[in-house]
Amino acid sequence: QQQVKQSPQSLIVQKGGISIINCAYENTAFDYFPWYQQFPGKGPALLIAIRPDVSEKKEGRFTISFNKSAKQFSLHIMDSQPGDSATYFCAASRSTGANSKLTFGKGITLSVRP
Amino acid sequence: GAGVSQSPRYKVAKRGQDVALRCDPISGHVSLFWYQQALGQGPEFLTYFQNEAQLDKSGLPSDRFFAERPEGSVSTLKIQRTQQEDSAVYLCASSPNTVQELQFFGPGTRLTVL
């Protein structure tokens, strides 16, 4: 059973547009929800993360919206740029306990057209 | 400030060969994680260390996989008698003790088993 599911599978956006990527999770014990960006040949890099005590977090052009009751969270990229073209992964973990391993979604490929 | 480094970056092995993959975490980071990323998929947890102690190895796919971190710094992931299904990118991540879920990833080692 996939614990973290992403949608859509791929996304094409025009430069300057808004990119929206959604994520749903199963395990209600998760309490840390990061988004990672990965370029070809590189490791995932943390973009932004949220905890369930807030419904929204904004850092520059990136915003996470969190809906605890629906067990969903989303990433919004404002004013999308060609340099944002990459694979985006949502993830979830438990910050308490002995192991804060991340459970990742399958990723979505974002293409921003000039 | 150096990030997480991994070596080799690329490894080609013939089926049945043993391989060793190295991870140098960020200096001072107590926690170290190994993940496996199959082509077109999100990373999947393999094993977790806190200092030199391997606290969770539940993600290791078989007893051919072995990881160690003898001095609580550098870690090695060893795969014995490699199989074609072992072909993947192996990612290492480290995190500070105070915020274990905040994980910084290395560039990965791409393993191809022929």
mmCIF file of C-alpha atoms in Angstrom:
data_model
loop_
_atom_site.group_PDB
_atom_site.id
_atom_site.type_symbol
_atom_site.label_atom_id
_atom_site.label_comp_id
_atom_site.label_asym_id
_atom_site.label_seq_id
_atom_site.Cartn_x
_atom_site.Cartn_y
_atom_site.Cartn_z
ATOM 1 C CA GLN A 1 0.000 0.000 0.000
ATOM 2 C CA GLN A 2 1.447 3.308 -1.073
ATOM 3 C CA GLN A 3 1.453 5.575 1.964
ATOM 4 C CA VAL A 4 2.099 8.819 0.095
ATOM 5 C CA LYS A 5 0.445 9.489 -3.262
ATOM 6 C CA GLN A 6 1.174 12.375 -5.606
ATOM 7 C CA SER A 7 -0.854 13.876 -8.412
ATOM 8 C CA PRO A 8 -0.650 14.688 -11.244
ATOM 9 C CA GLN A 9 2.086 12.420 -12.623
ATOM 10 C CA SER A 10 3.448 15.162 -14.833
ATOM 11 C CA LEU A 11 2.784 18.842 -15.299
ATOM 12 C CA ILE A 12 3.496 21.372 -18.017
ATOM 13 C CA VAL A 13 3.175 25.046 -17.157
ATOM 14 C CA GLN A 14 3.910 28.239 -19.055
ATOM 15 C CA LYS A 15 6.531 30.600 -17.695
ATOM 16 C CA GLY A 16 4.969 32.934 -15.153
ATOM 17 C CA GLY A 17 2.137 30.534 -14.368
ATOM 18 C CA ILE A 18 1.282 28.728 -11.139
ATOM 19 C CA SER A 19 2.341 25.095 -10.685
ATOM 20 C CA ILE A 20 0.242 23.063 -8.268
ATOM 21 C CA ILE A 21 1.231 19.603 -7.088
ATOM 22 C CA ASN A 22 -0.903 17.569 -4.712
ATOM 23 C CA CYS A 23 -0.060 14.905 -2.191
ATOM 24 C CA ALA A 24 -2.193 12.597 -0.038
ATOM 25 C CA TYR A 25 -1.007 10.482 2.855
ATOM 26 C CA GLU A 26 -2.406 7.521 4.768
ATOM 27 C CA ASN A 27 -0.620 7.353 8.109
ATOM 28 C CA THR A 28 -2.072 9.795 10.639
ATOM 29 C CA ALA A 29 1.092 9.411 12.739
ATOM 30 C CA PHE A 30 3.016 11.458 10.172
ATOM 31 C CA ASP A 31 3.764 14.938 11.496
ATOM 32 C CA TYR A 32 6.373 16.357 9.146
ATOM 33 C CA PHE A 33 5.700 16.982 5.470
ATOM 34 C CA PRO A 34 8.544 18.176 3.210
ATOM 35 C CA TRP A 35 8.742 18.782 -0.495
ATOM 36 C CA TYR A 36 11.962 17.892 -2.277
ATOM 37 C CA GLN A 37 13.206 19.049 -5.688
ATOM 38 C CA GLN A 38 15.465 16.817 -7.739
ATOM 39 C CA PHE A 39 17.392 17.647 -10.894
ATOM 40 C CA PRO A 40 18.783 14.881 -13.142
ATOM 41 C CA GLY A 41 21.940 13.379 -11.679
ATOM 42 C CA LYS A 42 21.495 15.133 -8.342
ATOM 43 C CA GLY A 43 20.175 14.133 -4.970
ATOM 44 C CA PRO A 44 16.848 15.477 -3.684
ATOM 45 C CA ALA A 45 17.084 18.965 -2.182
ATOM 46 C CA LEU A 46 14.688 20.212 0.483
ATOM 47 C CA LEU A 47 12.444 23.001 -0.816
ATOM 48 C CA ILE A 48 9.993 23.651 1.966
ATOM 49 C CA ALA A 49 8.353 21.700 4.775
ATOM 50 C CA ILE A 50 5.336 22.001 7.047
ATOM 51 C CA ARG A 51 4.072 20.533 10.298
ATOM 52 C CA PRO A 52 0.357 19.905 10.955
ATOM 53 C CA ASP A 53 -0.036 22.734 13.456
ATOM 54 C CA VAL A 54 -0.241 25.258 10.592
ATOM 55 C CA SER A 55 -2.375 25.243 7.450
ATOM 56 C CA GLU A 56 -0.042 27.170 5.179
ATOM 57 C CA LYS A 57 3.630 28.074 4.908
ATOM 58 C CA LYS A 58 5.219 30.372 2.360
ATOM 59 C CA GLU A 59 8.877 30.752 1.427
ATOM 60 C CA GLY A 60 9.516 33.012 -1.529
ATOM 61 C CA ARG A 61 7.660 31.650 -4.575
ATOM 62 C CA PHE A 62 6.884 28.338 -2.837
ATOM 63 C CA THR A 63 3.813 27.738 -0.649
ATOM 64 C CA ILE A 64 2.626 24.588 1.102
ATOM 65 C CA SER A 65 -1.054 24.259 1.927
ATOM 66 C CA PHE A 66 -1.968 21.600 4.478
ATOM 67 C CA ASN A 67 -5.377 20.017 5.148
ATOM 68 C CA LYS A 68 -5.132 17.725 8.155
ATOM 69 C CA SER A 69 -8.723 16.435 8.044
ATOM 70 C CA ALA A 70 -8.383 15.448 4.393
ATOM 71 C CA LYS A 71 -4.831 14.137 4.923
ATOM 72 C CA GLN A 72 -3.652 16.173 1.969
ATOM 73 C CA PHE A 73 -1.048 18.817 1.288
ATOM 74 C CA SER A 74 -0.008 20.659 -1.822
ATOM 75 C CA LEU A 75 2.870 22.660 -3.236
ATOM 76 C CA HIS A 76 2.215 25.875 -5.133
ATOM 77 C CA ILE A 77 4.986 27.429 -7.203
ATOM 78 C CA MET A 78 4.163 31.009 -8.111
ATOM 79 C CA ASP A 79 5.624 32.748 -11.178
ATOM 80 C CA SER A 80 7.020 29.430 -12.452
ATOM 81 C CA GLN A 81 10.350 29.695 -14.274
ATOM 82 C CA PRO A 82 12.123 27.347 -16.704
ATOM 83 C CA GLY A 83 14.715 26.762 -13.980
ATOM 84 C CA ASP A 84 11.960 25.190 -11.880
ATOM 85 C CA SER A 85 11.753 22.317 -14.366
ATOM 86 C CA ALA A 86 12.623 19.287 -12.241
ATOM 87 C CA THR A 87 11.097 16.318 -10.458
ATOM 88 C CA TYR A 88 9.217 17.127 -7.255
ATOM 89 C CA PHE A 89 8.653 14.672 -4.434
ATOM 90 C CA CYS A 90 6.387 15.022 -1.459
ATOM 91 C CA ALA A 91 7.335 13.059 1.616
ATOM 92 C CA ALA A 92 6.199 12.427 5.157
ATOM 93 C CA SER A 93 7.767 11.276 8.387
ATOM 94 C CA ARG A 94 7.249 10.987 12.099
ATOM 95 C CA SER A 95 9.446 13.461 13.926
ATOM 96 C CA THR A 96 9.109 11.608 17.220
ATOM 97 C CA GLY A 97 10.427 8.177 17.934
ATOM 98 C CA ALA A 98 13.688 6.508 17.061
ATOM 99 C CA ASN A 99 13.567 6.797 13.292
ATOM 100 C CA SER A 100 12.518 9.824 11.269
ATOM 101 C CA LYS A 101 12.751 8.004 7.957
ATOM 102 C CA LEU A 102 11.070 9.744 5.058
ATOM 103 C CA THR A 103 8.309 8.060 3.053
ATOM 104 C CA PHE A 104 8.280 9.531 -0.457
ATOM 105 C CA GLY A 105 5.686 9.792 -3.189
ATOM 106 C CA LYS A 106 6.571 8.649 -6.697
ATOM 107 C CA GLY A 107 7.382 12.144 -7.865
ATOM 108 C CA ILE A 108 6.058 14.369 -10.607
ATOM 109 C CA THR A 109 7.969 15.888 -13.475
ATOM 110 C CA LEU A 110 7.378 19.597 -13.906
ATOM 111 C CA SER A 111 8.210 21.277 -17.193
ATOM 112 C CA VAL A 112 8.018 25.051 -17.379
ATOM 113 C CA ARG A 113 7.889 26.274 -20.959
ATOM 114 C CA PRO A 114 9.513 29.620 -21.851
ATOM 115 C CA GLY B 1 30.601 23.905 4.275
ATOM 116 C CA ALA B 2 30.678 20.616 2.450
ATOM 117 C CA GLY B 3 27.458 18.743 1.984
ATOM 118 C CA VAL B 4 26.931 14.995 1.921
ATOM 119 C CA SER B 5 29.306 13.294 -0.482
ATOM 120 C CA GLN B 6 29.059 9.835 -1.979
ATOM 121 C CA SER B 7 31.475 7.697 -3.928
ATOM 122 C CA PRO B 8 31.704 6.349 -6.472
ATOM 123 C CA ARG B 9 29.149 8.384 -8.385
ATOM 124 C CA TYR B 10 28.695 5.593 -10.906
ATOM 125 C CA LYS B 11 29.323 1.893 -10.541
ATOM 126 C CA VAL B 12 28.883 -0.855 -13.115
ATOM 127 C CA ALA B 13 28.990 -4.398 -11.793
ATOM 128 C CA LYS B 14 28.577 -7.773 -13.371
ATOM 129 C CA ARG B 15 25.861 -9.926 -11.894
ATOM 130 C CA GLY B 16 27.245 -11.788 -8.905
ATOM 131 C CA GLN B 17 29.905 -9.240 -8.003
ATOM 132 C CA ASP B 18 30.087 -7.539 -4.612
ATOM 133 C CA VAL B 19 29.993 -3.736 -4.436
ATOM 134 C CA ALA B 20 30.677 -1.168 -1.698
ATOM 135 C CA LEU B 21 29.185 2.309 -1.736
ATOM 136 C CA ARG B 22 30.534 5.063 0.507
ATOM 137 C CA CYS B 23 28.807 7.980 2.190
ATOM 138 C CA ASP B 24 30.490 10.934 3.920
ATOM 139 C CA PRO B 25 27.822 12.793 5.910
ATOM 140 C CA ILE B 26 27.868 16.422 6.905
ATOM 141 C CA SER B 27 30.338 16.867 9.745
ATOM 142 C CA GLY B 28 28.672 16.558 13.125
ATOM 143 C CA HIS B 29 25.474 15.003 11.836
ATOM 144 C CA VAL B 30 24.458 12.188 14.125
ATOM 145 C CA SER B 31 21.809 10.523 11.974
ATOM 146 C CA LEU B 32 22.504 8.840 8.651
ATOM 147 C CA PHE B 33 20.001 7.270 6.286
ATOM 148 C CA TRP B 34 20.335 5.140 3.149
ATOM 149 C CA TYR B 35 17.639 5.153 0.473
ATOM 150 C CA GLN B 36 17.230 3.296 -2.819
ATOM 151 C CA GLN B 37 15.751 5.143 -5.791
ATOM 152 C CA ALA B 38 14.629 3.036 -8.732
ATOM 153 C CA LEU B 39 14.292 4.719 -12.123
ATOM 154 C CA GLY B 40 11.259 6.982 -12.217
ATOM 155 C CA GLN B 41 10.392 6.358 -8.574
ATOM 156 C CA GLY B 42 10.753 8.123 -5.269
ATOM 157 C CA PRO B 43 13.497 7.160 -2.827
ATOM 158 C CA GLU B 44 12.707 4.224 -0.548
ATOM 159 C CA PHE B 45 14.154 3.818 2.924
ATOM 160 C CA LEU B 46 16.785 1.139 3.440
ATOM 161 C CA THR B 47 18.438 1.661 6.810
ATOM 162 C CA TYR B 48 19.162 4.223 9.549
ATOM 163 C CA PHE B 49 22.087 4.901 11.873
ATOM 164 C CA GLN B 50 22.367 7.044 14.936
ATOM 165 C CA ASN B 51 26.086 7.485 15.458
ATOM 166 C CA GLU B 52 27.524 3.993 14.986
ATOM 167 C CA ALA B 53 24.358 2.169 16.001
ATOM 168 C CA GLN B 54 22.173 0.754 13.232
ATOM 169 C CA LEU B 55 18.737 1.343 14.734
ATOM 170 C CA ASP B 56 16.567 0.328 11.794
ATOM 171 C CA LYS B 57 17.392 -1.946 8.879
ATOM 172 C CA SER B 58 13.820 -2.864 8.033
ATOM 173 C CA GLY B 59 14.092 -1.524 4.483
ATOM 174 C CA LEU B 60 17.022 -3.662 3.381
ATOM 175 C CA PRO B 61 15.545 -5.843 0.614
ATOM 176 C CA SER B 62 17.553 -8.986 1.334
ATOM 177 C CA ASP B 63 20.388 -10.375 3.400
ATOM 178 C CA ARG B 64 22.702 -9.531 0.508
ATOM 179 C CA PHE B 65 22.530 -5.908 1.657
ATOM 180 C CA PHE B 66 24.670 -4.820 4.574
ATOM 181 C CA ALA B 67 25.475 -1.381 5.964
ATOM 182 C CA GLU B 68 27.923 -0.183 8.566
ATOM 183 C CA ARG B 69 29.089 3.014 10.213
ATOM 184 C CA PRO B 70 31.821 1.825 12.574
ATOM 185 C CA GLU B 71 33.053 5.198 13.879
ATOM 186 C CA GLY B 72 29.807 7.096 13.659
ATOM 187 C CA SER B 73 30.847 9.132 10.639
ATOM 188 C CA VAL B 74 31.488 7.548 7.233
ATOM 189 C CA SER B 75 29.076 4.795 6.232
ATOM 190 C CA THR B 76 29.382 1.989 3.712
ATOM 191 C CA LEU B 77 26.540 0.141 2.020
ATOM 192 C CA LYS B 78 27.649 -3.245 0.744
ATOM 193 C CA ILE B 79 25.721 -5.394 -1.685
ATOM 194 C CA GLN B 80 26.862 -8.971 -2.110
ATOM 195 C CA ARG B 81 26.250 -11.101 -5.196
ATOM 196 C CA THR B 82 24.578 -8.249 -7.064
ATOM 197 C CA GLN B 83 21.475 -8.943 -9.136
ATOM 198 C CA GLN B 84 19.962 -6.940 -11.991
ATOM 199 C CA GLU B 85 17.114 -5.814 -9.752
ATOM 200 C CA ASP B 86 19.692 -4.066 -7.549
ATOM 201 C CA SER B 87 20.246 -1.504 -10.323
ATOM 202 C CA ALA B 88 19.192 1.843 -8.869
ATOM 203 C CA VAL B 89 20.514 5.068 -7.419
ATOM 204 C CA TYR B 90 21.580 4.691 -3.803
ATOM 205 C CA LEU B 91 21.146 7.891 -1.828
ATOM 206 C CA CYS B 92 22.636 8.779 1.509
ATOM 207 C CA ALA B 93 21.203 11.482 3.757
ATOM 208 C CA SER B 94 22.326 12.910 7.069
ATOM 209 C CA SER B 95 20.582 15.016 9.659
ATOM 210 C CA PRO B 96 21.496 16.892 12.812
ATOM 211 C CA ASN B 97 20.525 15.293 16.092
ATOM 212 C CA THR B 98 18.206 18.094 17.045
ATOM 213 C CA VAL B 99 16.008 17.817 13.935
ATOM 214 C CA GLN B 100 16.293 14.270 12.655
ATOM 215 C CA GLU B 101 13.604 14.653 10.037
ATOM 216 C CA LEU B 102 15.551 17.469 8.356
ATOM 217 C CA GLN B 103 17.572 15.342 5.964
ATOM 218 C CA PHE B 104 20.247 16.518 3.553
ATOM 219 C CA PHE B 105 20.899 14.223 0.630
ATOM 220 C CA GLY B 106 24.065 13.398 -1.240
ATOM 221 C CA PRO B 107 24.201 13.140 -5.044
ATOM 222 C CA GLY B 108 23.787 9.370 -4.961
ATOM 223 C CA THR B 109 25.630 6.439 -6.502
ATOM 224 C CA ARG B 110 24.105 5.064 -9.683
ATOM 225 C CA LEU B 111 24.583 1.284 -9.673
ATOM 226 C CA THR B 112 24.092 -0.642 -12.884
ATOM 227 C CA VAL B 113 24.229 -4.424 -12.707
ATOM 228 C CA LEU B 114 24.775 -6.139 -16.052
#
